[in-house]
mmCIF file with all atom_site columns, N, CA and C in Angstrom:
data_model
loop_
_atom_site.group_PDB
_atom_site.id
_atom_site.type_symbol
_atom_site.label_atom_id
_atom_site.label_alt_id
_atom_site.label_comp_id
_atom_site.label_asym_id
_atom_site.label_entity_id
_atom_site.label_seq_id
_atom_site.pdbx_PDB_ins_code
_atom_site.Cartn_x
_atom_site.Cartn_y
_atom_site.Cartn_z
_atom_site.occupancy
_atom_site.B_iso_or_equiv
_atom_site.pdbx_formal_charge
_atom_site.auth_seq_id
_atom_site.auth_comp_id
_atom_site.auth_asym_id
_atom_site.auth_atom_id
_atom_site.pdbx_PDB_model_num
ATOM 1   N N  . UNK A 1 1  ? 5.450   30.270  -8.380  1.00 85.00 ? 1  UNK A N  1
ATOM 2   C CA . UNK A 1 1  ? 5.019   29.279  -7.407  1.00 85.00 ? 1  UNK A CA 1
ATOM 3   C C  . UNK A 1 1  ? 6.013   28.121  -7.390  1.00 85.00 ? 1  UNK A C  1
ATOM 4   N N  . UNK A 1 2  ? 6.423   27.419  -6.118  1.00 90.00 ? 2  UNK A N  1
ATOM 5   C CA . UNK A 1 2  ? 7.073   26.706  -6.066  1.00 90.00 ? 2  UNK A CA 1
ATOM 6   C C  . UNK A 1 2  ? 6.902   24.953  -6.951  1.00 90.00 ? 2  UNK A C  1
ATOM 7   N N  . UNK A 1 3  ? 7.896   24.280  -7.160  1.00 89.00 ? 3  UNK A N  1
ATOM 8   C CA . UNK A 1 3  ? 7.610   22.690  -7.319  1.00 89.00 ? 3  UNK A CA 1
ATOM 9   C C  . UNK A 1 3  ? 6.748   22.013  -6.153  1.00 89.00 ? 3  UNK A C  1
ATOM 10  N N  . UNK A 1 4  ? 5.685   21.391  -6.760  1.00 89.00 ? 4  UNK A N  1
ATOM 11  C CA . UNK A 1 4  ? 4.966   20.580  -5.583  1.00 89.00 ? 4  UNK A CA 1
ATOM 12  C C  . UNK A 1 4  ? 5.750   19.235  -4.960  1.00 89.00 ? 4  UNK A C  1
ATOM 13  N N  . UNK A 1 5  ? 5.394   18.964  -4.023  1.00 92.00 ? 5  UNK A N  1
ATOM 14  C CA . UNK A 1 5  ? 6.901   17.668  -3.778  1.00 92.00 ? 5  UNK A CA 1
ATOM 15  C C  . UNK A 1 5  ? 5.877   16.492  -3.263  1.00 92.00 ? 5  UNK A C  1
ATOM 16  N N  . UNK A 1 6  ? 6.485   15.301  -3.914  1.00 95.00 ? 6  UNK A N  1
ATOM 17  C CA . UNK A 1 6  ? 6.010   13.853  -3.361  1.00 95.00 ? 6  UNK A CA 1
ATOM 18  C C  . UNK A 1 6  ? 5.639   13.906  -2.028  1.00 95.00 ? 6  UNK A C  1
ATOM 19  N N  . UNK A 1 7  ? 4.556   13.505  -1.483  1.00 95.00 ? 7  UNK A N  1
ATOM 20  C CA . UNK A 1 7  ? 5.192   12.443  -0.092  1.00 95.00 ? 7  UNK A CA 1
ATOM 21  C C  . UNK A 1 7  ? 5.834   11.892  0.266   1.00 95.00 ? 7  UNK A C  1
ATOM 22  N N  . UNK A 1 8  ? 6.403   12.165  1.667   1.00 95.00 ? 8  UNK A N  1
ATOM 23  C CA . UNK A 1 8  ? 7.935   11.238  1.103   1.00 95.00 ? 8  UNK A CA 1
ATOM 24  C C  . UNK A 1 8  ? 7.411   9.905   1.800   1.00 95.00 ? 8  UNK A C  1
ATOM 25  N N  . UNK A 1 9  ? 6.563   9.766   2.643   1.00 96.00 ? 9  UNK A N  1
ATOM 26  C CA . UNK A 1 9  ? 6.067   8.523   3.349   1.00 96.00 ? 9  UNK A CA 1
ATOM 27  C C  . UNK A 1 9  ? 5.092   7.364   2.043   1.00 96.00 ? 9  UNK A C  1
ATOM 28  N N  . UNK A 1 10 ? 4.526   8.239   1.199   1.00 96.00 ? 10 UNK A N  1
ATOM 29  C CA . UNK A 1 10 ? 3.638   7.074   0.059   1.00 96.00 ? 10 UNK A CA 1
ATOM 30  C C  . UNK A 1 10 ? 4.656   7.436   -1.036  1.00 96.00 ? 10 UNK A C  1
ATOM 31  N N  . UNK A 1 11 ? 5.816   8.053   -1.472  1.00 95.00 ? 11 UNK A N  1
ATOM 32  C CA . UNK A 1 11 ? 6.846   7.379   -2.362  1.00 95.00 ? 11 UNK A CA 1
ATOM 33  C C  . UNK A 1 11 ? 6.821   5.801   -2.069  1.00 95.00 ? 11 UNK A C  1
ATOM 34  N N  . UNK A 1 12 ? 7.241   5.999   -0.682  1.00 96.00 ? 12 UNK A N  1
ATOM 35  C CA . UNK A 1 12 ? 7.621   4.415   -0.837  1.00 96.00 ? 12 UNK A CA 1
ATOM 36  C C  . UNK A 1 12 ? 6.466   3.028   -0.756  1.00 96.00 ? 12 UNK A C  1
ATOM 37  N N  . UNK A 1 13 ? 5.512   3.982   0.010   1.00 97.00 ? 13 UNK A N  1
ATOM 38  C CA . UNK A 1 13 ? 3.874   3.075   0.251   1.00 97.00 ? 13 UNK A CA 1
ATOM 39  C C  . UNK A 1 13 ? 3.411   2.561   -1.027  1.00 97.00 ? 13 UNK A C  1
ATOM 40  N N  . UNK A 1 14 ? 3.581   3.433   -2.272  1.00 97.00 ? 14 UNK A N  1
ATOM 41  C CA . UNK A 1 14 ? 2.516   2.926   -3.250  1.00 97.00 ? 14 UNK A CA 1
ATOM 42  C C  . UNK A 1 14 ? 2.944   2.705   -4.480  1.00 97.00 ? 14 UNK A C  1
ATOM 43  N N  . UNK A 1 15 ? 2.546   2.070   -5.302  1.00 96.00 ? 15 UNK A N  1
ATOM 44  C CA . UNK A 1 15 ? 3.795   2.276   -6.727  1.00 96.00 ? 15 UNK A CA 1
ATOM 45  C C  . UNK A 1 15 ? 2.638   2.450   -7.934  1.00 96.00 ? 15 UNK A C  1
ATOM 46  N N  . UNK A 1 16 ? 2.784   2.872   -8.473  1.00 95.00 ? 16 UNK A N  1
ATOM 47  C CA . UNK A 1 16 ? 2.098   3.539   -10.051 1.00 95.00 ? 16 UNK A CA 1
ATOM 48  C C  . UNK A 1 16 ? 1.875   2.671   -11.173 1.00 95.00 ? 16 UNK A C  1
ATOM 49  N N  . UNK A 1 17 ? 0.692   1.548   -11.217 1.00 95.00 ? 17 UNK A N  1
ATOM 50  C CA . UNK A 1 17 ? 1.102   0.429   -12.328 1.00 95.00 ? 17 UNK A CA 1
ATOM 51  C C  . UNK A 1 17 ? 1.084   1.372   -13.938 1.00 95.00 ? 17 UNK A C  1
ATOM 52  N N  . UNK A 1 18 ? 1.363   0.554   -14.817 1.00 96.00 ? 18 UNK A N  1
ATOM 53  C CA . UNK A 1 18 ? 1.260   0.702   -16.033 1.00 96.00 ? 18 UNK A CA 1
ATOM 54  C C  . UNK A 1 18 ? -0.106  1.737   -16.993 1.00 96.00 ? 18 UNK A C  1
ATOM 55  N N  . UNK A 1 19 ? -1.042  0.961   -16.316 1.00 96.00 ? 19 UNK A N  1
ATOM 56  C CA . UNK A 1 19 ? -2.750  1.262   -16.382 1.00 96.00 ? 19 UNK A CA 1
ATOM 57  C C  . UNK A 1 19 ? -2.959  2.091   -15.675 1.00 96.00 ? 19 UNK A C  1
ATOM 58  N N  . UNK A 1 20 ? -2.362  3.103   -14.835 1.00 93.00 ? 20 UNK A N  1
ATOM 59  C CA . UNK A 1 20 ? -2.537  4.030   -13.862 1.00 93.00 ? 20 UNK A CA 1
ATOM 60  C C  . UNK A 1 20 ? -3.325  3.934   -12.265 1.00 93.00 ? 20 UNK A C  1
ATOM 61  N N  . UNK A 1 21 ? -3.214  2.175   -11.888 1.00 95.00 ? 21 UNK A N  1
ATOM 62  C CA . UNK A 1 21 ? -3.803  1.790   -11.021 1.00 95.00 ? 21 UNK A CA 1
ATOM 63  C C  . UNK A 1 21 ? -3.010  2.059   -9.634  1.00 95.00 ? 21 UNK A C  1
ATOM 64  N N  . UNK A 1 22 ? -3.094  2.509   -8.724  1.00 97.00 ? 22 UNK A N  1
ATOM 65  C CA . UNK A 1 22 ? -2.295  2.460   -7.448  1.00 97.00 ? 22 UNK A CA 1
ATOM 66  C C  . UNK A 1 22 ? -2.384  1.031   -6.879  1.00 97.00 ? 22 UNK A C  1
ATOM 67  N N  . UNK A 1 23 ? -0.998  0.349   -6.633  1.00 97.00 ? 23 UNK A N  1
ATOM 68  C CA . UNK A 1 23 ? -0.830  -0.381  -6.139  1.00 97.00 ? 23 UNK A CA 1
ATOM 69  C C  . UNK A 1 23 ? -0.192  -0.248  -4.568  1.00 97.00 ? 23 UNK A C  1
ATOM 70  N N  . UNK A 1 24 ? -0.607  -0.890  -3.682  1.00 98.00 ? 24 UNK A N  1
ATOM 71  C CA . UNK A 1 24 ? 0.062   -1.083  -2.057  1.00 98.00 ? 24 UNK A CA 1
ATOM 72  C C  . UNK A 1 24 ? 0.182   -2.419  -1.319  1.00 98.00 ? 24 UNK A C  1
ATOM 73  N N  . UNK A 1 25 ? 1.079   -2.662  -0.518  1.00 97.00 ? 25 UNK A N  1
ATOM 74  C CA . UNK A 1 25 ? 1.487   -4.087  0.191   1.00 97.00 ? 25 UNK A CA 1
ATOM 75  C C  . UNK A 1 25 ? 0.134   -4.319  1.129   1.00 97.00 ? 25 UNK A C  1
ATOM 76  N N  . UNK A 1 26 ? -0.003  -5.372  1.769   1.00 97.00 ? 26 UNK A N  1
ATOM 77  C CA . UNK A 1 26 ? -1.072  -5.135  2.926   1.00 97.00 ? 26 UNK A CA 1
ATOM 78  C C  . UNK A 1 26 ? -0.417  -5.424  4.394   1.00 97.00 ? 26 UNK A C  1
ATOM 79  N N  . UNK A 1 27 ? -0.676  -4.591  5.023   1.00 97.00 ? 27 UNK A N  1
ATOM 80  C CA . UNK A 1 27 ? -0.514  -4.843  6.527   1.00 97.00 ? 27 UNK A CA 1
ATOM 81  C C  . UNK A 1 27 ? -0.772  -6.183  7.106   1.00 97.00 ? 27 UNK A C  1
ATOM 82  N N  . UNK A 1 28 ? -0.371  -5.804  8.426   1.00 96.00 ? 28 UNK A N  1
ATOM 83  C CA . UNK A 1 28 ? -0.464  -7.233  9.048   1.00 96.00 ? 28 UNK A CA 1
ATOM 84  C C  . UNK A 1 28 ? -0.020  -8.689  9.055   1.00 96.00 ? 28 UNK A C  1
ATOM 85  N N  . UNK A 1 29 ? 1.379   -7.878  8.541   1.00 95.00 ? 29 UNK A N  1
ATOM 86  C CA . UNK A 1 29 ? 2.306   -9.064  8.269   1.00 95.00 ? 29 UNK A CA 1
ATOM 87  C C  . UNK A 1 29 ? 4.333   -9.294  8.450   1.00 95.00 ? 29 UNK A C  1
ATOM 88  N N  . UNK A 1 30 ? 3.951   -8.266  9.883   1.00 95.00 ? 30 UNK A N  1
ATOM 89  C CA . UNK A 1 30 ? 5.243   -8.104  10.380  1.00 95.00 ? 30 UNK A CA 1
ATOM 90  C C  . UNK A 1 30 ? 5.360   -8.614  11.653  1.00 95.00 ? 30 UNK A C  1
ATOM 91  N N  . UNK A 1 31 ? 4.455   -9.078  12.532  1.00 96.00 ? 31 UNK A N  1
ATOM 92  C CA . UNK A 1 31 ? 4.820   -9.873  13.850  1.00 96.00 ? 31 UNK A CA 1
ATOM 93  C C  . UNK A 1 31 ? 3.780   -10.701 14.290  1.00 96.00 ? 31 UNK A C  1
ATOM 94  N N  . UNK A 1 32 ? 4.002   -11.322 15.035  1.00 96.00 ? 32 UNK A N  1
ATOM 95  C CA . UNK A 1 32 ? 2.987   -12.233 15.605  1.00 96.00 ? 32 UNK A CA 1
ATOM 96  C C  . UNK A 1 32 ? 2.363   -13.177 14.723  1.00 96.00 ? 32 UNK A C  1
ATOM 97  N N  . UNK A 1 33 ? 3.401   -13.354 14.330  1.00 97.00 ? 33 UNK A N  1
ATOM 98  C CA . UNK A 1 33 ? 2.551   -14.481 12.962  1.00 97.00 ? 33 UNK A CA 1
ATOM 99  C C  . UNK A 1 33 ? 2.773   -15.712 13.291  1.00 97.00 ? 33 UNK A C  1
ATOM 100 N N  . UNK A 1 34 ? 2.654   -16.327 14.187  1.00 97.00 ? 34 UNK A N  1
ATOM 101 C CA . UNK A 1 34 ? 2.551   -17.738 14.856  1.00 97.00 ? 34 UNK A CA 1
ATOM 102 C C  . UNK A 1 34 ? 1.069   -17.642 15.117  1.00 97.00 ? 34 UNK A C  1
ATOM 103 N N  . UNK A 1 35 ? 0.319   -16.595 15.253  1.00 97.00 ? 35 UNK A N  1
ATOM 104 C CA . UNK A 1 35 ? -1.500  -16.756 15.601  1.00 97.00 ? 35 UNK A CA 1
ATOM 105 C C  . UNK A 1 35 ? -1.944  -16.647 14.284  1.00 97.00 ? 35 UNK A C  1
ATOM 106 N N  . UNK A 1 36 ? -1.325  -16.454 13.104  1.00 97.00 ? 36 UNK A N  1
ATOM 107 C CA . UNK A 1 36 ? -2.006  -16.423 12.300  1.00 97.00 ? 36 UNK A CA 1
ATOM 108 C C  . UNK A 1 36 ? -2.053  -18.075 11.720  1.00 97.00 ? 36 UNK A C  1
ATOM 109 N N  . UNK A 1 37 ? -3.078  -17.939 10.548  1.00 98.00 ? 37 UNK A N  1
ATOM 110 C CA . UNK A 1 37 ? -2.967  -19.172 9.895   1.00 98.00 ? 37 UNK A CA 1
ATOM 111 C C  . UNK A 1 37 ? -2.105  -19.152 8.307   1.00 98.00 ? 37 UNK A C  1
ATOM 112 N N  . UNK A 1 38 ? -1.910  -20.223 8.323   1.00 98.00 ? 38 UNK A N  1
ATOM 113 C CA . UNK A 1 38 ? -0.865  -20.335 6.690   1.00 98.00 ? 38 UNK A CA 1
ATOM 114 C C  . UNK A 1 38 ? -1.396  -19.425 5.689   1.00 98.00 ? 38 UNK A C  1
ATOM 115 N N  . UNK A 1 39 ? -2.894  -19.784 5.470   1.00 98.00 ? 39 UNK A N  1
ATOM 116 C CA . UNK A 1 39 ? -3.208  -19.022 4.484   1.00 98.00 ? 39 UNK A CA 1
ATOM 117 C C  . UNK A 1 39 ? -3.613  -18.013 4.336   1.00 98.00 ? 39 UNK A C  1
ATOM 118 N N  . UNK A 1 40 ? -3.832  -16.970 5.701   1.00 98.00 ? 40 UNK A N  1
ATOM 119 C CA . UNK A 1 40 ? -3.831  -15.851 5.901   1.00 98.00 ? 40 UNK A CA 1
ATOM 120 C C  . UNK A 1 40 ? -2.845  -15.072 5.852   1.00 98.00 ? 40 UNK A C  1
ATOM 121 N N  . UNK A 1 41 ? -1.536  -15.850 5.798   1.00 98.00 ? 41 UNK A N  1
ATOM 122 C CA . UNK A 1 41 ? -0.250  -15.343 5.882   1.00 98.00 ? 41 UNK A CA 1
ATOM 123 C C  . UNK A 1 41 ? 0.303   -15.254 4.281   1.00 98.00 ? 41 UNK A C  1
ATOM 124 N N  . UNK A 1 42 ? -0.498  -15.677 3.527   1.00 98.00 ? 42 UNK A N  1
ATOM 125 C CA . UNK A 1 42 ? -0.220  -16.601 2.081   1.00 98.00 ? 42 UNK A CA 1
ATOM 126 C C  . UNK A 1 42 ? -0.636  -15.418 1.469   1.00 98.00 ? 42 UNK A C  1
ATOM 127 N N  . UNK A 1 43 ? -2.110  -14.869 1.677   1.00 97.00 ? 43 UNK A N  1
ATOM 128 C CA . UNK A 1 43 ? -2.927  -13.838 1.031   1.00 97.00 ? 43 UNK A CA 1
ATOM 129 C C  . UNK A 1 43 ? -1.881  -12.609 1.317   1.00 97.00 ? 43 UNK A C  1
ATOM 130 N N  . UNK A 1 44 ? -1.623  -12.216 2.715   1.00 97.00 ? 44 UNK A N  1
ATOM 131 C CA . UNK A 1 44 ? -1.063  -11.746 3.182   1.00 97.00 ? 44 UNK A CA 1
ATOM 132 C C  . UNK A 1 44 ? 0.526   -10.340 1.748   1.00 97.00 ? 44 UNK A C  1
ATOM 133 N N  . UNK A 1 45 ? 0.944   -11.723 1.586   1.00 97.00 ? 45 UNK A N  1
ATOM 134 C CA . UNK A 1 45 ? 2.238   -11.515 0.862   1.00 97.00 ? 45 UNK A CA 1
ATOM 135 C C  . UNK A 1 45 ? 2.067   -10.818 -0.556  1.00 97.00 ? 45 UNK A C  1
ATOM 136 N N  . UNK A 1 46 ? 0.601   -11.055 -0.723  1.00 96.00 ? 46 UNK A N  1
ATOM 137 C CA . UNK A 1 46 ? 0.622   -10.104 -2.367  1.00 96.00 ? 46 UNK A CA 1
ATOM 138 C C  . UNK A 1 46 ? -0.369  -8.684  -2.214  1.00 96.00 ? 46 UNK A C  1
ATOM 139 N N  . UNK A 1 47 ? 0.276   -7.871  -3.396  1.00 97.00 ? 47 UNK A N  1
ATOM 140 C CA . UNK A 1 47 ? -0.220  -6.687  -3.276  1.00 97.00 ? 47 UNK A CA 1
ATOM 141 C C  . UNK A 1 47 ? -1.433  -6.590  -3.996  1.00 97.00 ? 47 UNK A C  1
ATOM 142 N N  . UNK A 1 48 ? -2.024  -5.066  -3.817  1.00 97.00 ? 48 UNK A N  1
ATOM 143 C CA . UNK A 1 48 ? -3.158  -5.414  -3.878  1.00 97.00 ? 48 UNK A CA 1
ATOM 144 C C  . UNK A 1 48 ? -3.675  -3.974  -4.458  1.00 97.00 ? 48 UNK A C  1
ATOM 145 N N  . UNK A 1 49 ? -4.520  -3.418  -5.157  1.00 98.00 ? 49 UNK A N  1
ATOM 146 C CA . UNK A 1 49 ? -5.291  -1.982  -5.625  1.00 98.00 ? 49 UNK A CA 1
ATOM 147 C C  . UNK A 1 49 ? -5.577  -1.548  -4.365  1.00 98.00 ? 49 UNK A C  1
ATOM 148 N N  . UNK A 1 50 ? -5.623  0.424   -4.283  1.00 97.00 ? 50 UNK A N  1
ATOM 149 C CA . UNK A 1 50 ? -5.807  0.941   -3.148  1.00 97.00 ? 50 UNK A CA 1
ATOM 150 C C  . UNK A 1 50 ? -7.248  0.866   -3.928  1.00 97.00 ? 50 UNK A C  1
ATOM 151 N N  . UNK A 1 51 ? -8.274  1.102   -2.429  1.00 97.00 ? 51 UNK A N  1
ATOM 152 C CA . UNK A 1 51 ? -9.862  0.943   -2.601  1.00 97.00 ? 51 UNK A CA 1
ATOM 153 C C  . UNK A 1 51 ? -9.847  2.629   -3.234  1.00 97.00 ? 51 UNK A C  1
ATOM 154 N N  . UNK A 1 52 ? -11.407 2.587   -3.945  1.00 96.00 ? 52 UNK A N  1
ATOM 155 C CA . UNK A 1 52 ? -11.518 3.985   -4.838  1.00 96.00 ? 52 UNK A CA 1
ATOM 156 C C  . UNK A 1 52 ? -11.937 4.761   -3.505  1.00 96.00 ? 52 UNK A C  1
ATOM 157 N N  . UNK A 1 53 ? -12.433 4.613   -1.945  1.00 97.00 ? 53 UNK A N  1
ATOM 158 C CA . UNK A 1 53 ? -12.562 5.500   -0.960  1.00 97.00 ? 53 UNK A CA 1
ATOM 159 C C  . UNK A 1 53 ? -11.244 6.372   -0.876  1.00 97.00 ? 53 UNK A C  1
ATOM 160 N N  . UNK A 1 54 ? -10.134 5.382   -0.984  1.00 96.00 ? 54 UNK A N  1
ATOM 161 C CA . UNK A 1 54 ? -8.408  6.268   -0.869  1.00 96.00 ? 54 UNK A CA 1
ATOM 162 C C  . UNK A 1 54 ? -7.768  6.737   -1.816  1.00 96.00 ? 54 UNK A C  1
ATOM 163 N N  . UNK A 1 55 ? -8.891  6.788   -3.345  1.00 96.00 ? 55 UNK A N  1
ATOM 164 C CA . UNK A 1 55 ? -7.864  6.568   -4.269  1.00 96.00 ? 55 UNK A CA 1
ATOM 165 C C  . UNK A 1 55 ? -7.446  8.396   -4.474  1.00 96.00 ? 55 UNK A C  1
ATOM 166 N N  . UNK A 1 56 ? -8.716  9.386   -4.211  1.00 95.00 ? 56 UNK A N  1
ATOM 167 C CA . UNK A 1 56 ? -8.229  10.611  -4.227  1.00 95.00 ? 56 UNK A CA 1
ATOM 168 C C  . UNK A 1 56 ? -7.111  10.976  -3.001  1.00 95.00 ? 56 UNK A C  1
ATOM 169 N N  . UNK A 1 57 ? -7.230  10.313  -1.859  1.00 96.00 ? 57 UNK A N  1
ATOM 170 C CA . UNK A 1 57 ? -6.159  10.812  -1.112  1.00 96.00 ? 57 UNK A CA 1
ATOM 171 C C  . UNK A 1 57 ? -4.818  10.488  -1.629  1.00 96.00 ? 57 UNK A C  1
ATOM 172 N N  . UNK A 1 58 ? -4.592  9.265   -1.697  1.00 96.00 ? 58 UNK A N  1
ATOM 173 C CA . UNK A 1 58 ? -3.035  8.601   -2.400  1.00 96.00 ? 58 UNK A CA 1
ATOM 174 C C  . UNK A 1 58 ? -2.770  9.182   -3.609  1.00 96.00 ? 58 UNK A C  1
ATOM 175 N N  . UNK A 1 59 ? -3.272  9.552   -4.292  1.00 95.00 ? 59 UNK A N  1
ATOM 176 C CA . UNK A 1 59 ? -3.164  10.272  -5.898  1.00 95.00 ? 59 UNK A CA 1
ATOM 177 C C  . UNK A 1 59 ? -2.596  11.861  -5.634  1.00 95.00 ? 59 UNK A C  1
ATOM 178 N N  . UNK A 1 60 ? -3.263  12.468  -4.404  1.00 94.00 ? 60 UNK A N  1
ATOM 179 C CA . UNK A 1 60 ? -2.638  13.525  -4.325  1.00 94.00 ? 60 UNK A CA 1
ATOM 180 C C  . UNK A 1 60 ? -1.646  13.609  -3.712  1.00 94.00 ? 60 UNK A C  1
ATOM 181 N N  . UNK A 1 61 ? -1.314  12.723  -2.568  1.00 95.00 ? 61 UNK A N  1
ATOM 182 C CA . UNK A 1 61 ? -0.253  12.756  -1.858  1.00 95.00 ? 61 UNK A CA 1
ATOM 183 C C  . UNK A 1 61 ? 1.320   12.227  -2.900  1.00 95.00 ? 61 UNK A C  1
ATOM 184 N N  . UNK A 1 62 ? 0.655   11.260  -3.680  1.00 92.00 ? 62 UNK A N  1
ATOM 185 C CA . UNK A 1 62 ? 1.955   11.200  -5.237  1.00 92.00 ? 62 UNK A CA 1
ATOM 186 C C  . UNK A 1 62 ? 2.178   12.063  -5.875  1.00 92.00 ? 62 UNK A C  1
ATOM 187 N N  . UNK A 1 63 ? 1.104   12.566  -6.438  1.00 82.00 ? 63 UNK A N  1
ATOM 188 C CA . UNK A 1 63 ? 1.072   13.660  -7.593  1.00 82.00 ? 63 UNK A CA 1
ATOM 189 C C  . UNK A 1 63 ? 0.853   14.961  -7.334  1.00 82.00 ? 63 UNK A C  1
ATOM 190 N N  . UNK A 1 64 ? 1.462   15.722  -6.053  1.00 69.00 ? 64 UNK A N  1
ATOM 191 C CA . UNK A 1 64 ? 1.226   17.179  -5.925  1.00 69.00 ? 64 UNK A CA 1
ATOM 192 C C  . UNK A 1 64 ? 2.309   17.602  -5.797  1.00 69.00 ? 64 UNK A C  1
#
């Protein structure tokens, strides 16, 4: 049977912490950001745990 291969689209989406937590950036923070407010733009910039609804999809799409 063949090698299973990454995703190549969540290689780069998600990164693998230490503790085995999936980490991802959050959307909504590439245009139109003159309607937003400062501190929506603030939250915006840090990453964040994928929710446990995605966590079997993203886990397989890394690890198969």
């Amino acid at each position: 049977m063949p090698k299973s291969k990454t995703h190549s689209g969540a290689k780069k989406r998600y990164k693998v912490t230490g503790s085995g937590l999936i980490v991802r950036e959050k959307a909504y923070r590439s245009h139109i950001l003159t309607s937003k407010t400062r501190k929506r733009k603030r939250a915006l910039r840090k990453a964040t745990v994928v929710d446990s609804a995605n966590l079997a999809l993203v886990r397989a799409q890394l690890l198969r």
